């Protein structure tokens, strides 16, 4: 395959990208033209917040084509358009052959949750010290154990040494937290998400680990649970406060993640009418917040 790289202004990025897709580019991507220079400017905002800008001042729009001739023809056609006066060809070059499967696999190594509990991709051997192993490969849904929020939730589960009779994983993603609970003795586990891909992923991952989950949309969650886990983001967690707290049984625990350190007070205030949250763990700027509902509640 051959890659056509075009440099353009922020105002032209969408037009150029749409034109390339209309001309049947195999793929189109946009990068910062000033990346790795003093002019580089990050676009992403903090989790749950909108990006500070819609695009970079100068972008490189890259498109893939089956042949050099097609890439050259498309470049000639685009530059002939009236709106393309500020669009310039940076390069037309062959894309090196890659074993993409092997390359992807090389980026995922076994993840230690505790010295005895590890998450191990299917193509790796489990470490000899791993007494308990979760087999999990990267997929469409969030959750491979590499993110601090996921590790903190799993570490909390692994160090409690409780066989929960019922567990609710709200926003289950890949099902990693629900599976972690099952591997540590939890009995009936409801794993719910609004994304159908997450539900499918959770089912597949549960099957690969020999555990049983009840998976479905949020309506599946019914009644009260001794353990409720939600690893989402701060803003939806605030909105879900009354719902999640209502699902916690008297004497039960609520575990929340996806929260930045600076958001702790916001979450405490949002949950204060129902439960008293506290910070139980922190890692790389993220925190784990937990609460215990009194038996008399």
Short mmCIF file of C-alpha atoms in Angstrom, two decimals:
data_model
loop_
_atom_site.label_atom_id
_atom_site.label_comp_id
_atom_site.label_asym_id
_atom_site.label_seq_id
_atom_site.Cartn_x
_atom_site.Cartn_y
_atom_site.Cartn_z
CA UNK A 1 0.00 0.00 0.00
CA UNK A 2 0.97 3.63 -0.48
CA UNK A 3 0.40 6.55 1.85
CA UNK A 4 -0.50 10.05 0.67
CA UNK A 5 0.30 12.72 3.28
CA UNK A 6 -1.23 16.18 2.87
CA UNK A 7 -0.51 19.23 5.03
CA UNK A 8 -3.45 21.58 5.52
CA UNK A 9 -4.94 24.20 7.83
CA UNK A 10 -7.40 23.38 10.60
CA UNK A 11 -10.25 24.84 8.54
CA UNK A 12 -9.55 22.44 5.64
CA UNK A 13 -9.10 19.18 7.55
CA UNK A 14 -12.71 18.03 7.38
CA UNK A 15 -13.07 18.93 3.69
CA UNK A 16 -9.84 17.13 2.78
CA UNK A 17 -10.74 14.06 4.87
CA UNK A 18 -14.23 13.83 3.38
CA UNK A 19 -12.83 14.21 -0.14
CA UNK A 20 -10.32 11.42 0.41
CA UNK A 21 -13.01 9.07 1.69
CA UNK A 22 -15.24 9.94 -1.27
CA UNK A 23 -12.38 9.01 -3.61
CA UNK A 24 -12.23 5.60 -1.91
CA UNK A 25 -9.17 5.93 0.27
CA UNK A 26 -8.69 2.71 2.24
CA UNK A 27 -8.16 4.69 5.46
CA UNK A 28 -7.78 8.32 6.52
CA UNK A 29 -6.08 9.65 9.65
CA UNK A 30 -5.20 13.12 10.98
CA UNK A 31 -2.06 14.04 12.91
CA UNK A 32 -0.51 17.19 14.30
CA UNK A 33 1.84 18.61 11.66
CA UNK A 34 3.92 20.14 14.45
CA UNK A 35 4.21 16.99 16.56
CA UNK A 36 7.54 16.58 18.37
CA UNK A 37 8.36 20.28 17.92
CA UNK A 38 8.02 23.33 20.20
CA UNK A 39 4.80 24.19 18.34
CA UNK A 40 3.12 20.88 19.28
CA UNK A 41 -0.24 21.42 21.01
CA UNK A 42 -2.25 18.69 22.73
CA UNK A 43 -5.93 18.59 21.74
CA UNK A 44 -7.31 16.13 24.24
CA UNK A 45 -8.93 17.45 27.39
CA UNK A 46 -9.29 15.70 30.72
CA UNK A 47 -11.57 12.65 30.94
CA UNK A 48 -15.21 13.66 30.76
CA UNK A 49 -14.38 17.14 29.49
CA UNK A 50 -14.55 18.45 25.90
CA UNK A 51 -11.33 18.95 23.98
CA UNK A 52 -10.03 22.55 24.29
CA UNK A 53 -9.80 22.88 20.49
CA UNK A 54 -11.47 21.18 17.54
CA UNK A 55 -8.21 20.71 15.61
CA UNK A 56 -4.57 21.64 15.23
CA UNK A 57 -3.53 24.80 13.42
CA UNK A 58 -1.62 22.65 10.93
CA UNK A 59 -2.50 19.01 10.35
CA UNK A 60 -1.17 16.14 8.30
CA UNK A 61 -3.99 14.19 6.71
CA UNK A 62 -2.82 10.71 5.69
CA UNK A 63 -4.66 8.39 3.33
CA UNK A 64 -3.89 4.84 2.21
CA UNK A 65 -4.24 3.63 -1.40
CA UNK A 66 -3.50 0.28 -3.10
CA UNK A 67 -0.91 1.74 -5.48
CA UNK A 68 1.41 4.70 -5.97
CA UNK A 69 -0.40 5.60 -9.19
CA UNK A 70 -3.73 5.93 -7.36
CA UNK A 71 -2.19 8.02 -4.59
CA UNK A 72 -0.59 10.35 -7.16
CA UNK A 73 -3.82 10.65 -9.13
CA UNK A 74 -5.79 11.56 -5.99
CA UNK A 75 -3.21 14.18 -4.97
CA UNK A 76 -3.38 15.76 -8.43
CA UNK A 77 -7.17 15.82 -8.33
CA UNK A 78 -7.38 17.34 -4.86
CA UNK A 79 -4.82 20.08 -5.49
CA UNK A 80 -6.77 21.16 -8.57
CA UNK A 81 -9.79 22.13 -6.43
CA UNK A 82 -10.48 25.81 -5.74
CA UNK A 83 -10.65 25.26 -1.97
CA UNK A 84 -7.26 23.47 -1.88
CA UNK A 85 -5.00 26.52 -2.31
CA UNK A 86 -3.49 25.95 1.16
CA UNK A 87 -3.21 22.16 0.86
CA UNK A 88 0.25 20.75 0.10
CA UNK A 89 1.61 17.27 -0.55
CA UNK A 90 4.08 16.25 2.15
CA UNK A 91 4.86 12.79 0.79
CA UNK A 92 3.71 9.80 -1.25
CA UNK A 93 5.46 6.72 0.05
CA UNK A 94 5.18 2.96 0.35
CA UNK A 95 3.91 1.62 3.67
CA UNK A 96 6.37 -0.96 5.09
CA UNK A 97 5.03 -4.47 5.41
CA UNK A 98 4.15 -5.31 9.01
CA UNK A 99 2.99 -8.35 10.87
CA UNK A 100 0.23 -6.35 12.56
CA UNK A 101 -0.98 -9.24 14.72
CA UNK A 102 2.49 -9.83 16.15
CA UNK A 103 3.06 -6.09 16.57
CA UNK A 104 -0.20 -5.68 18.48
CA UNK A 105 0.49 -8.68 20.67
CA UNK A 106 3.94 -7.36 21.56
CA UNK A 107 2.30 -4.31 23.16
CA UNK A 108 0.37 -6.39 25.71
CA UNK A 109 2.31 -8.21 28.40
CA UNK A 110 1.03 -9.92 31.56
CA UNK A 111 -0.27 -7.40 34.12
CA UNK A 112 0.33 -7.87 37.84
CA UNK A 113 -2.63 -6.99 40.05
CA UNK A 114 -1.20 -8.58 43.19
CA UNK A 115 1.82 -10.90 43.41
CA UNK A 116 -0.60 -13.86 43.18
CA UNK A 117 -3.19 -12.45 40.72
CA UNK A 118 -2.27 -11.64 37.10
CA UNK A 119 -4.03 -10.75 33.86
CA UNK A 120 -2.40 -12.67 31.02
CA UNK A 121 -3.10 -12.43 27.26
CA UNK A 122 -3.78 -15.78 25.59
CA UNK A 123 -0.45 -15.76 23.71
CA UNK A 124 1.63 -15.44 26.93
CA UNK A 125 2.57 -18.01 29.54
CA UNK A 126 1.40 -17.14 33.05
CA UNK A 127 4.17 -16.09 35.45
CA UNK A 128 5.19 -18.96 37.76
CA UNK A 129 4.14 -17.00 40.87
CA UNK A 130 0.59 -16.44 39.55
CA UNK A 131 -1.77 -18.49 41.72
CA UNK A 132 -4.82 -16.94 40.02
CA UNK A 133 -4.87 -15.93 36.33
CA UNK A 134 -7.38 -14.07 34.19
CA UNK A 135 -7.00 -14.67 30.45
CA UNK A 136 -7.89 -11.49 28.60
CA UNK A 137 -7.03 -10.24 25.12
CA UNK A 138 -7.49 -6.65 23.91
CA UNK A 139 -10.80 -6.13 22.08
CA UNK A 140 -13.51 -3.62 21.23
CA UNK A 141 -14.54 -2.91 24.82
CA UNK A 142 -12.57 -0.97 27.43
CA UNK A 143 -10.66 -2.95 30.04
CA UNK A 144 -7.43 -4.92 29.68
CA UNK A 145 -5.95 -4.30 33.11
CA UNK A 146 -3.35 -1.82 31.91
CA UNK A 147 -5.21 1.29 33.11
CA UNK A 148 -4.75 2.41 36.74
CA UNK A 149 -8.52 2.56 37.37
CA UNK A 150 -8.96 -1.08 36.38
CA UNK A 151 -5.94 -2.24 38.38
CA UNK A 152 -7.14 -0.45 41.52
CA UNK A 153 -10.61 -2.01 41.29
CA UNK A 154 -9.17 -5.49 40.79
CA UNK A 155 -6.64 -4.98 43.57
CA UNK A 156 -9.47 -4.03 45.96
CA UNK A 157 -11.42 -7.17 44.98
CA UNK A 158 -8.37 -9.43 45.24
CA UNK A 159 -7.35 -8.23 48.70
CA UNK A 160 -10.78 -8.40 50.34
CA UNK A 161 -10.91 -12.23 50.42
CA UNK A 162 -14.72 -12.27 50.39
CA UNK A 163 -16.96 -14.59 48.38
CA UNK A 164 -19.67 -12.10 47.47
CA UNK A 165 -23.13 -13.71 47.06
CA UNK A 166 -24.15 -11.04 44.50
CA UNK A 167 -22.14 -8.44 42.56
CA UNK A 168 -23.16 -5.65 40.19
CA UNK A 169 -20.60 -4.39 37.66
CA UNK A 170 -22.20 -1.23 36.25
CA UNK A 171 -20.54 -0.22 32.96
CA UNK A 172 -18.77 -3.56 32.57
CA UNK A 173 -16.77 -2.85 29.38
CA UNK A 174 -14.77 -6.02 28.69
CA UNK A 175 -16.22 -7.66 31.82
CA UNK A 176 -12.81 -7.59 33.48
CA UNK A 177 -14.03 -6.50 36.94
CA UNK A 178 -16.95 -8.91 36.92
CA UNK A 179 -14.64 -11.76 35.90
CA UNK A 180 -12.17 -10.71 38.58
CA UNK A 181 -14.92 -10.95 41.18
CA UNK A 182 -15.95 -14.37 39.87
CA UNK A 183 -12.37 -15.65 40.03
CA UNK A 184 -12.29 -14.58 43.67
CA UNK A 185 -15.41 -16.53 44.62
CA UNK A 186 -18.35 -14.21 43.85
CA UNK A 187 -21.51 -16.17 43.06
CA UNK A 188 -24.19 -14.31 41.07
CA UNK A 189 -22.71 -11.44 39.03
CA UNK A 190 -24.71 -9.00 36.91
CA UNK A 191 -22.50 -7.18 34.37
CA UNK A 192 -24.35 -4.38 32.57
CA UNK A 193 -23.43 -1.78 29.96
CA UNK A 194 -25.16 0.52 27.47
CA UNK A 195 -22.81 -0.63 24.67
CA UNK A 196 -23.80 -3.90 22.91
CA UNK A 197 -20.12 -4.48 22.03
CA UNK A 198 -19.30 -4.48 25.74
CA UNK A 199 -22.00 -7.05 26.46
CA UNK A 200 -20.69 -9.33 23.71
CA UNK A 201 -17.09 -8.87 24.87
CA UNK A 202 -18.01 -9.62 28.48
CA UNK A 203 -19.75 -12.86 27.47
CA UNK A 204 -16.78 -13.99 25.38
CA UNK A 205 -14.23 -13.14 28.07
CA UNK A 206 -16.28 -14.85 30.76
CA UNK A 207 -16.44 -18.00 28.64
CA UNK A 208 -12.67 -17.89 28.08
CA UNK A 209 -12.16 -17.80 31.85
CA UNK A 210 -14.67 -20.50 32.70
CA UNK A 211 -16.93 -18.23 34.74
CA UNK A 212 -20.60 -17.30 34.45
CA UNK A 213 -21.86 -13.72 34.18
CA UNK A 214 -25.37 -12.39 33.68
CA UNK A 215 -24.76 -9.76 31.01
CA UNK A 216 -27.12 -7.21 29.50
CA UNK A 217 -28.33 -3.63 29.40
CA UNK A 218 -28.62 -1.63 32.66
CA UNK A 219 -32.22 -2.80 33.12
CA UNK A 220 -30.77 -6.19 34.07
CA UNK A 221 -29.63 -4.76 37.41
CA UNK A 222 -32.34 -5.49 39.98
CA UNK A 223 -32.66 -5.12 43.75
CA UNK A 224 -29.66 -4.85 46.07
CA UNK A 225 -26.11 -6.22 45.96
CA UNK A 226 -23.47 -6.65 48.67
CA UNK A 227 -20.93 -5.27 46.16
CA UNK A 228 -21.52 -2.64 43.47
CA UNK A 229 -18.64 -1.60 41.19
CA UNK A 230 -18.64 1.20 38.60
CA UNK A 231 -15.48 2.12 36.72
CA UNK A 232 -16.69 4.85 34.36
CA UNK A 233 -15.84 8.58 34.60
CA UNK A 234 -16.57 11.25 37.20
CA UNK A 235 -19.42 13.01 35.38
CA UNK A 236 -21.60 9.93 34.72
CA UNK A 237 -20.77 8.65 38.21
CA UNK A 238 -22.20 11.85 39.70
CA UNK A 239 -25.40 11.48 37.66
CA UNK A 240 -25.70 7.82 38.66
CA UNK A 241 -25.28 8.47 42.40
CA UNK A 242 -28.88 7.79 43.50
CA UNK A 243 -29.18 4.73 41.26
CA UNK A 244 -25.90 3.11 42.29
CA UNK A 245 -26.46 3.78 45.98
CA UNK A 246 -29.94 2.28 45.78
CA UNK A 247 -28.41 -0.95 44.48
CA UNK A 248 -26.06 -1.30 47.50
CA UNK A 249 -27.45 -3.66 50.13
CA UNK A 250 -27.25 -2.74 53.84
CA UNK A 251 -23.77 -3.72 54.98
CA UNK A 252 -22.61 -3.65 51.35
CA UNK A 253 -19.80 -1.86 49.58
CA UNK A 254 -19.71 0.64 46.69
CA UNK A 255 -16.54 0.86 44.58
CA UNK A 256 -16.10 3.77 42.16
CA UNK A 257 -13.27 4.45 39.71
CA UNK A 258 -12.52 6.57 36.66
CA UNK A 259 -12.00 9.57 38.95
CA UNK A 260 -9.10 12.04 38.95
CA UNK A 261 -7.57 13.11 42.25
CA UNK A 262 -8.90 16.66 41.89
CA UNK A 263 -12.47 15.32 41.47
CA UNK A 264 -12.63 13.64 44.90
CA UNK A 265 -14.60 16.41 46.62
CA UNK A 266 -17.12 16.59 43.75
CA UNK A 267 -17.85 12.88 44.09
CA UNK A 268 -18.08 13.04 47.88
CA UNK A 269 -20.64 15.84 47.61
CA UNK A 270 -22.66 14.04 44.93
CA UNK A 271 -22.92 10.84 47.01
CA UNK A 272 -23.25 12.48 50.45
CA UNK A 273 -27.09 12.21 50.61
CA UNK A 274 -26.80 8.42 50.41
CA UNK A 275 -23.29 7.20 51.26
CA UNK A 276 -19.99 8.59 52.57
CA UNK A 277 -17.25 8.11 50.00
CA UNK A 278 -13.57 8.01 50.87
CA UNK A 279 -10.39 7.66 48.81
CA UNK A 280 -9.09 4.10 49.22
CA UNK A 281 -6.31 3.97 46.62
CA UNK A 282 -4.49 6.17 44.12
CA UNK A 283 -2.29 5.59 41.11
CA UNK A 284 -0.91 7.90 38.41
CA UNK A 285 -3.30 10.73 39.26
CA UNK A 286 -6.39 8.48 39.42
CA UNK A 287 -8.19 7.48 42.62
CA UNK A 288 -10.39 4.66 43.86
CA UNK A 289 -13.32 5.76 46.01
CA UNK A 290 -15.25 3.39 48.25
CA UNK A 291 -18.17 3.53 50.65
CA UNK A 292 -19.78 1.12 53.10
CA UNK A 293 -23.52 1.18 53.72
CA UNK A 294 -24.39 0.63 57.40
CA UNK A 295 -26.42 -2.47 58.26
CA UNK A 296 -29.25 -0.27 59.53
CA UNK A 297 -29.52 1.81 56.30
#
